[in-house]
């Protein structure tokens, strides 16, 4: 005779058992194929690629394979991840030489006749195996002037904005800070201009503020000098790797470059500013 209050627990146990059985049945009929993964192992920038072979089934992503390899072959393999849903940006790596999210890279998208190479991001200091130190990015973010709203323009203390102006900056808010765009940028990856260039992620952040219909801060001088926007030669490689499909180059970087040109290099604009300043003095 079951004790009072155990009915719910028994039902839950049966549900779990049924789910496990269904998963086992699904795995049993799934096509299993052996895949080789060539994974970077080492610490502080030193190491080598090591081959691991494991079974893959339909629907698996690279992160699934990494977890399977950790369970079967390499319990000490270091890899960073969190949500496994393409929204936290934690599992960034270089897969077959391209910066991608491990949780969003399906194995059936990759060639089956060659190993899947998984390496850490190259634009940041290496810590261990697939983990890098991306803390530089958070320090850079603090150097960009924060949001500075104008005074409310309605009696109730709120603002009036055109919907088109609001829509313009919504795209930039999709960024999950995976830093794939930072990793692929040749200015940071190849030329290591970390002290002179903030990178595409933070040009997107600056654009989200500069183009906000309520913001009043002037970031244009800093974009030219401290943030190094001139280093970007608009190759669009950052746009190509963005998992949120943000048009980084066309919608953020180029409009910011135009503001810098208008401010510092447009001769007509300079004349207008000179005469407007003279008029204000008279």
Tab-separated table of C-alpha atoms in Angstrom:
chain	number	residue	atom	x	y	z
A	1	UNK	CA	0.000	0.000	0.000
A	2	UNK	CA	1.444	3.375	-1.058
A	3	UNK	CA	1.881	5.977	1.635
A	4	UNK	CA	-0.148	9.200	1.330
A	5	UNK	CA	1.429	11.838	-0.899
A	6	UNK	CA	3.535	9.435	-2.953
A	7	UNK	CA	1.180	9.293	-5.909
A	8	UNK	CA	2.583	12.443	-7.480
A	9	UNK	CA	6.166	11.247	-7.094
A	10	UNK	CA	5.306	7.869	-8.630
A	11	UNK	CA	3.661	9.546	-11.619
A	12	UNK	CA	6.695	11.772	-12.050
A	13	UNK	CA	9.022	8.764	-11.893
A	14	UNK	CA	6.933	6.936	-14.505
A	15	UNK	CA	7.010	10.006	-16.733
A	16	UNK	CA	10.796	10.225	-16.483
A	17	UNK	CA	11.145	6.515	-17.181
A	18	UNK	CA	8.845	6.821	-20.202
A	19	UNK	CA	10.831	9.771	-21.518
A	20	UNK	CA	14.123	7.914	-21.027
A	21	UNK	CA	12.716	4.861	-22.780
A	22	UNK	CA	11.484	6.975	-25.685
A	23	UNK	CA	14.904	8.604	-26.000
A	24	UNK	CA	16.601	5.195	-25.931
A	25	UNK	CA	14.251	3.899	-28.635
A	26	UNK	CA	14.898	6.953	-30.776
A	27	UNK	CA	18.658	6.570	-30.379
A	28	UNK	CA	18.449	2.890	-31.232
A	29	UNK	CA	16.962	3.516	-34.679
A	30	UNK	CA	19.041	6.624	-35.392
A	31	UNK	CA	21.951	6.384	-37.758
A	32	UNK	CA	25.197	6.324	-35.776
A	33	UNK	CA	28.387	7.303	-37.553
A	34	UNK	CA	31.869	7.741	-36.230
A	35	UNK	CA	33.255	11.251	-36.557
A	36	UNK	CA	36.725	12.526	-35.769
A	37	UNK	CA	37.183	15.790	-33.874
A	38	UNK	CA	40.535	17.543	-33.860
A	39	UNK	CA	40.503	19.637	-30.659
A	40	UNK	CA	43.078	22.088	-29.352
A	41	UNK	CA	44.512	20.961	-26.011
A	42	UNK	CA	46.922	23.044	-23.965
A	43	UNK	CA	47.368	26.031	-21.687
A	44	UNK	CA	48.405	29.677	-22.017
A	45	UNK	CA	48.916	29.608	-25.767
A	46	UNK	CA	50.914	26.388	-25.928
A	47	UNK	CA	49.522	23.018	-26.926
A	48	UNK	CA	48.530	20.916	-29.896
A	49	UNK	CA	45.577	19.504	-31.776
A	50	UNK	CA	44.458	16.109	-30.481
A	51	UNK	CA	42.163	13.738	-32.376
A	52	UNK	CA	39.152	12.126	-30.696
A	53	UNK	CA	36.674	9.781	-32.353
A	54	UNK	CA	33.101	9.461	-31.153
A	55	UNK	CA	29.684	8.483	-32.449
A	56	UNK	CA	27.438	11.166	-33.924
A	57	UNK	CA	23.718	10.951	-34.581
A	58	UNK	CA	21.350	13.069	-36.620
A	59	UNK	CA	20.678	16.481	-35.111
A	60	UNK	CA	23.872	16.723	-33.052
A	61	UNK	CA	25.727	20.017	-32.819
A	62	UNK	CA	29.429	20.503	-32.140
A	63	UNK	CA	28.775	21.234	-28.459
A	64	UNK	CA	27.026	17.854	-28.124
A	65	UNK	CA	30.140	16.187	-29.490
A	66	UNK	CA	32.379	18.131	-27.096
A	67	UNK	CA	30.270	16.973	-24.140
A	68	UNK	CA	30.363	13.393	-25.422
A	69	UNK	CA	34.145	13.518	-25.769
A	70	UNK	CA	34.401	14.923	-22.227
A	71	UNK	CA	32.323	11.979	-20.964
A	72	UNK	CA	34.054	9.257	-22.969
A	73	UNK	CA	37.660	10.295	-23.509
A	74	UNK	CA	38.768	13.555	-21.880
A	75	UNK	CA	37.161	14.466	-18.566
A	76	UNK	CA	39.591	17.385	-18.189
A	77	UNK	CA	38.757	19.049	-21.522
A	78	UNK	CA	37.969	22.698	-20.759
A	79	UNK	CA	35.136	24.336	-22.724
A	80	UNK	CA	32.852	27.244	-21.893
A	81	UNK	CA	29.085	27.037	-22.432
A	82	UNK	CA	25.847	27.949	-20.713
A	83	UNK	CA	22.457	28.034	-22.446
A	84	UNK	CA	22.974	25.711	-25.452
A	85	UNK	CA	20.353	27.802	-27.240
A	86	UNK	CA	22.441	30.358	-29.132
A	87	UNK	CA	21.581	33.218	-26.768
A	88	UNK	CA	24.339	33.432	-24.154
A	89	UNK	CA	27.366	33.664	-26.455
A	90	UNK	CA	29.477	31.503	-24.133
A	91	UNK	CA	30.451	28.615	-26.425
A	92	UNK	CA	32.266	30.647	-29.068
A	93	UNK	CA	35.096	28.779	-30.793
A	94	UNK	CA	36.752	28.408	-34.166
A	95	UNK	CA	35.248	25.478	-36.028
A	96	UNK	CA	37.131	24.450	-39.151
A	97	UNK	CA	38.864	27.821	-38.991
A	98	UNK	CA	35.715	29.945	-38.773
A	99	UNK	CA	34.440	31.690	-35.606
A	100	UNK	CA	31.106	30.075	-34.707
A	101	UNK	CA	28.921	29.097	-31.760
A	102	UNK	CA	29.424	25.410	-30.958
A	103	UNK	CA	25.788	25.047	-29.924
A	104	UNK	CA	24.504	26.388	-33.246
A	105	UNK	CA	26.831	24.485	-35.579
A	106	UNK	CA	25.189	21.268	-36.705
A	107	UNK	CA	27.445	18.381	-37.609
A	108	UNK	CA	25.501	17.706	-40.784
A	109	UNK	CA	26.627	21.146	-42.028
A	110	UNK	CA	30.266	20.051	-41.882
A	111	UNK	CA	32.141	17.774	-44.278
A	112	UNK	CA	31.952	14.154	-43.135
A	113	UNK	CA	35.128	13.009	-44.876
A	114	UNK	CA	37.497	15.145	-42.795
A	115	UNK	CA	38.003	15.854	-39.077
A	116	UNK	CA	36.029	18.646	-37.414
A	117	UNK	CA	38.640	21.046	-36.060
A	118	UNK	CA	37.696	22.926	-32.885
A	119	UNK	CA	40.048	25.645	-31.610
A	120	UNK	CA	39.800	28.560	-29.145
A	121	UNK	CA	39.219	32.143	-30.286
A	122	UNK	CA	42.489	33.619	-31.516
A	123	UNK	CA	41.969	37.308	-30.798
A	124	UNK	CA	42.100	36.901	-27.006
A	125	UNK	CA	44.557	35.428	-24.484
A	126	UNK	CA	44.383	31.658	-24.283
A	127	UNK	CA	43.582	30.138	-20.884
A	128	UNK	CA	43.138	26.411	-21.403
A	129	UNK	CA	41.940	24.121	-24.200
A	130	UNK	CA	38.923	25.891	-25.772
A	131	UNK	CA	38.686	28.662	-23.157
A	132	UNK	CA	40.003	32.192	-23.713
A	133	UNK	CA	40.064	35.302	-21.544
A	134	UNK	CA	37.584	37.758	-23.071
A	135	UNK	CA	37.627	40.224	-20.146
A	136	UNK	CA	39.286	42.879	-22.340
A	137	UNK	CA	35.908	43.360	-24.009
A	138	UNK	CA	34.223	44.321	-20.753
A	139	UNK	CA	36.944	46.854	-19.978
A	140	UNK	CA	36.519	48.403	-23.418
A	141	UNK	CA	32.774	48.765	-22.933
A	142	UNK	CA	33.374	51.014	-19.938
A	143	UNK	CA	35.322	53.477	-22.117
A	144	UNK	CA	32.299	54.305	-24.296
A	145	UNK	CA	30.239	57.255	-23.097
A	146	UNK	CA	27.038	55.931	-21.485
A	147	UNK	CA	23.476	56.780	-22.429
A	148	UNK	CA	22.610	60.423	-21.709
A	149	UNK	CA	18.929	61.162	-22.359
A	150	UNK	CA	17.516	64.568	-23.164
A	151	UNK	CA	14.983	66.201	-20.887
A	152	UNK	CA	11.397	64.905	-21.182
A	153	UNK	CA	9.353	66.810	-23.735
A	154	UNK	CA	5.858	65.981	-22.479
A	155	UNK	CA	4.037	67.356	-19.409
A	156	UNK	CA	3.790	63.865	-17.899
A	157	UNK	CA	7.593	63.462	-17.886
A	158	UNK	CA	7.808	61.183	-20.919
A	159	UNK	CA	9.276	61.554	-24.399
A	160	UNK	CA	7.892	61.643	-27.910
A	161	UNK	CA	9.808	59.657	-30.535
A	162	UNK	CA	9.257	58.678	-34.149
A	163	UNK	CA	8.738	54.943	-34.508
A	164	UNK	CA	11.304	54.810	-37.318
A	165	UNK	CA	13.948	56.217	-34.965
A	166	UNK	CA	13.069	53.617	-32.334
A	167	UNK	CA	13.165	50.791	-34.881
A	168	UNK	CA	16.596	51.827	-36.124
A	169	UNK	CA	18.411	50.896	-32.899
A	170	UNK	CA	16.459	47.728	-32.074
A	171	UNK	CA	18.658	45.621	-34.343
A	172	UNK	CA	21.750	46.439	-32.301
A	173	UNK	CA	20.104	45.251	-29.085
A	174	UNK	CA	20.081	41.672	-30.404
A	175	UNK	CA	23.820	41.328	-29.753
A	176	UNK	CA	24.585	38.407	-27.390
A	177	UNK	CA	28.245	39.415	-26.916
A	178	UNK	CA	29.635	36.158	-28.253
A	179	UNK	CA	32.588	38.211	-29.556
A	180	UNK	CA	32.777	36.237	-32.795
A	181	UNK	CA	32.897	39.553	-34.667
A	182	UNK	CA	35.810	40.652	-32.477
A	183	UNK	CA	37.633	37.396	-33.151
A	184	UNK	CA	37.287	37.517	-36.929
A	185	UNK	CA	38.277	41.213	-37.192
A	186	UNK	CA	41.768	41.330	-38.723
A	187	UNK	CA	42.610	44.516	-36.811
A	188	UNK	CA	42.373	42.576	-33.540
A	189	UNK	CA	43.093	39.028	-34.741
A	190	UNK	CA	46.106	39.656	-36.979
A	191	UNK	CA	47.393	43.112	-36.045
A	192	UNK	CA	46.575	43.004	-32.310
A	193	UNK	CA	45.481	46.656	-32.119
A	194	UNK	CA	43.573	46.071	-28.889
A	195	UNK	CA	44.848	49.294	-27.339
A	196	UNK	CA	43.832	51.393	-30.351
A	197	UNK	CA	40.647	49.806	-31.698
A	198	UNK	CA	37.487	48.795	-29.831
A	199	UNK	CA	36.347	46.326	-32.473
A	200	UNK	CA	33.020	45.786	-34.258
A	201	UNK	CA	31.086	44.705	-31.151
A	202	UNK	CA	31.630	48.050	-29.484
A	203	UNK	CA	31.114	50.055	-32.639
A	204	UNK	CA	27.683	48.398	-32.625
A	205	UNK	CA	27.290	49.423	-28.982
A	206	UNK	CA	28.319	52.999	-29.809
A	207	UNK	CA	25.889	53.041	-32.744
A	208	UNK	CA	23.034	51.880	-30.498
A	209	UNK	CA	23.695	54.925	-28.310
A	210	UNK	CA	24.582	57.464	-31.000
A	211	UNK	CA	21.466	56.702	-33.028
A	212	UNK	CA	19.107	56.515	-30.065
A	213	UNK	CA	16.437	59.216	-30.442
A	214	UNK	CA	16.812	60.303	-26.793
A	215	UNK	CA	20.598	60.324	-26.455
A	216	UNK	CA	22.493	63.641	-26.301
A	217	UNK	CA	26.112	62.526	-25.712
A	218	UNK	CA	28.689	63.227	-28.451
A	219	UNK	CA	30.851	60.163	-29.083
A	220	UNK	CA	32.140	61.198	-32.511
A	221	UNK	CA	35.520	62.604	-31.357
A	222	UNK	CA	36.148	59.448	-29.300
A	223	UNK	CA	35.193	57.243	-32.255
A	224	UNK	CA	37.906	58.910	-34.312
A	225	UNK	CA	40.616	58.979	-31.656
A	226	UNK	CA	40.274	56.611	-28.681
A	227	UNK	CA	38.054	54.007	-30.372
A	228	UNK	CA	39.988	53.891	-33.664
A	229	UNK	CA	37.119	53.579	-36.118
A	230	UNK	CA	39.502	54.495	-38.931
A	231	UNK	CA	41.180	51.095	-38.628
A	232	UNK	CA	38.065	49.367	-39.951
A	233	UNK	CA	38.248	48.919	-43.732
A	234	UNK	CA	34.683	47.537	-43.980
A	235	UNK	CA	35.494	44.014	-45.185
A	236	UNK	CA	32.171	42.843	-43.655
A	237	UNK	CA	33.799	39.747	-42.117
A	238	UNK	CA	32.187	40.690	-38.794
A	239	UNK	CA	28.736	40.742	-40.360
A	240	UNK	CA	29.382	37.335	-41.938
A	241	UNK	CA	29.946	35.577	-38.583
A	242	UNK	CA	27.238	37.285	-36.485
A	243	UNK	CA	24.835	34.581	-35.202
A	244	UNK	CA	22.107	37.217	-34.703
A	245	UNK	CA	22.472	38.404	-38.325
A	246	UNK	CA	23.100	42.010	-37.303
A	247	UNK	CA	24.234	44.048	-40.302
A	248	UNK	CA	27.217	45.335	-38.372
A	249	UNK	CA	29.038	46.992	-41.255
A	250	UNK	CA	26.164	48.513	-43.195
A	251	UNK	CA	23.918	49.629	-40.333
A	252	UNK	CA	26.420	50.484	-37.577
A	253	UNK	CA	30.007	51.021	-38.719
A	254	UNK	CA	29.436	52.871	-42.002
A	255	UNK	CA	26.936	55.375	-40.485
A	256	UNK	CA	29.413	56.035	-37.653
A	257	UNK	CA	32.220	56.556	-40.171
A	258	UNK	CA	29.991	59.042	-42.000
A	259	UNK	CA	29.505	61.003	-38.773
A	260	UNK	CA	33.252	61.159	-38.240
A	261	UNK	CA	33.818	62.349	-41.823
A	262	UNK	CA	31.091	64.976	-41.497
A	263	UNK	CA	32.594	66.223	-38.244
A	264	UNK	CA	36.280	66.300	-39.123
A	265	UNK	CA	36.852	66.006	-42.869
A	266	UNK	CA	33.952	67.707	-44.668
A	267	UNK	CA	35.227	71.164	-45.830
A	268	UNK	CA	31.743	72.555	-46.372
A	269	UNK	CA	30.670	71.374	-42.951
A	270	UNK	CA	33.732	73.033	-41.427
A	271	UNK	CA	32.890	76.359	-43.088
A	272	UNK	CA	29.329	76.171	-41.832
A	273	UNK	CA	30.572	75.550	-38.309
A	274	UNK	CA	33.105	78.410	-38.493
A	275	UNK	CA	30.541	80.938	-39.672
A	276	UNK	CA	27.913	79.691	-37.252
A	277	UNK	CA	30.368	80.179	-34.397
A	278	UNK	CA	31.244	83.666	-35.662
A	279	UNK	CA	27.564	84.528	-35.849
A	280	UNK	CA	27.007	83.380	-32.304
A	281	UNK	CA	29.816	85.666	-31.059
A	282	UNK	CA	28.436	88.802	-32.736
